[in-house]
Short mmCIF file of C-alpha atoms in Angstrom, two decimals:
data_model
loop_
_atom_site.label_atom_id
_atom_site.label_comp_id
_atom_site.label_asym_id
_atom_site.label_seq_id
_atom_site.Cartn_x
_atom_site.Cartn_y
_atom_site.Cartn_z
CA UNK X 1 -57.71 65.46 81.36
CA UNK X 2 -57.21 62.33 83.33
CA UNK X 3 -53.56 61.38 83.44
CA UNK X 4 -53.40 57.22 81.80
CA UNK X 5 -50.23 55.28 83.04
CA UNK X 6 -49.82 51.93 80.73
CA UNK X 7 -49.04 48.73 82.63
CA UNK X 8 -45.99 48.08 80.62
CA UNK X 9 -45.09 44.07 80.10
CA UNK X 10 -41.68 43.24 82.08
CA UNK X 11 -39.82 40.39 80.30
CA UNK X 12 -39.12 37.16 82.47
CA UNK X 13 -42.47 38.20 84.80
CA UNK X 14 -45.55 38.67 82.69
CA UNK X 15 -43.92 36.93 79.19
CA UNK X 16 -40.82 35.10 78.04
CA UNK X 17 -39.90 33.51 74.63
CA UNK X 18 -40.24 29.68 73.84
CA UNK X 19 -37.89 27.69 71.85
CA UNK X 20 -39.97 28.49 68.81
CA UNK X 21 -39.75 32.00 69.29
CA UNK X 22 -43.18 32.49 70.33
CA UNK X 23 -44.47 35.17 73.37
CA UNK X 24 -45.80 32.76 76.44
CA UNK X 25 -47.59 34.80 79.13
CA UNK X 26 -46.48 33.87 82.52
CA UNK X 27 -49.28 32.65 85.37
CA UNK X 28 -48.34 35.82 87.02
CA UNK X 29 -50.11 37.55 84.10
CA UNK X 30 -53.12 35.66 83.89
CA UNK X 31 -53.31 36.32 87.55
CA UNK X 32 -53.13 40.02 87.00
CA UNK X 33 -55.25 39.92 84.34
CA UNK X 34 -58.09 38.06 86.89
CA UNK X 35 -60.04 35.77 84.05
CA UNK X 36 -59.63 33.60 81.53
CA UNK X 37 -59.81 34.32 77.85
CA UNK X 38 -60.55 30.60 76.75
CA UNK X 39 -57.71 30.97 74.20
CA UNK X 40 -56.19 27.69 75.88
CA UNK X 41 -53.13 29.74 77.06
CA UNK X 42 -50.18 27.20 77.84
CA UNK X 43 -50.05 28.91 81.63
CA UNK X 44 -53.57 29.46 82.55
CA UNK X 45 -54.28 29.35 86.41
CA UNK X 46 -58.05 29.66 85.28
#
């Protein structure tokens, strides 16, 4: 059985909160991520 490790989301790196209370992915994200997923993301290096 292969052993899966989960790339767990770190507050203040990969996502914060906005005034409305809303999850914003950070550039650093997207970056990991590597592509775009055209959903107009407010921090899109892409």
């Amino acid at each position: 059985m292969k052993n899966k490790t989960k790339n767990k989301l770190k507050e203040g790196l990969d996502y914060y909160f906005d005034a409305n209370g809303l999850m914003v992915f950070t550039r650093e994200y997207h970056l990991k991520r590597g592509y775009c997923c055209k959903n107009n993301c407010r921090n899109c290096p892409y």
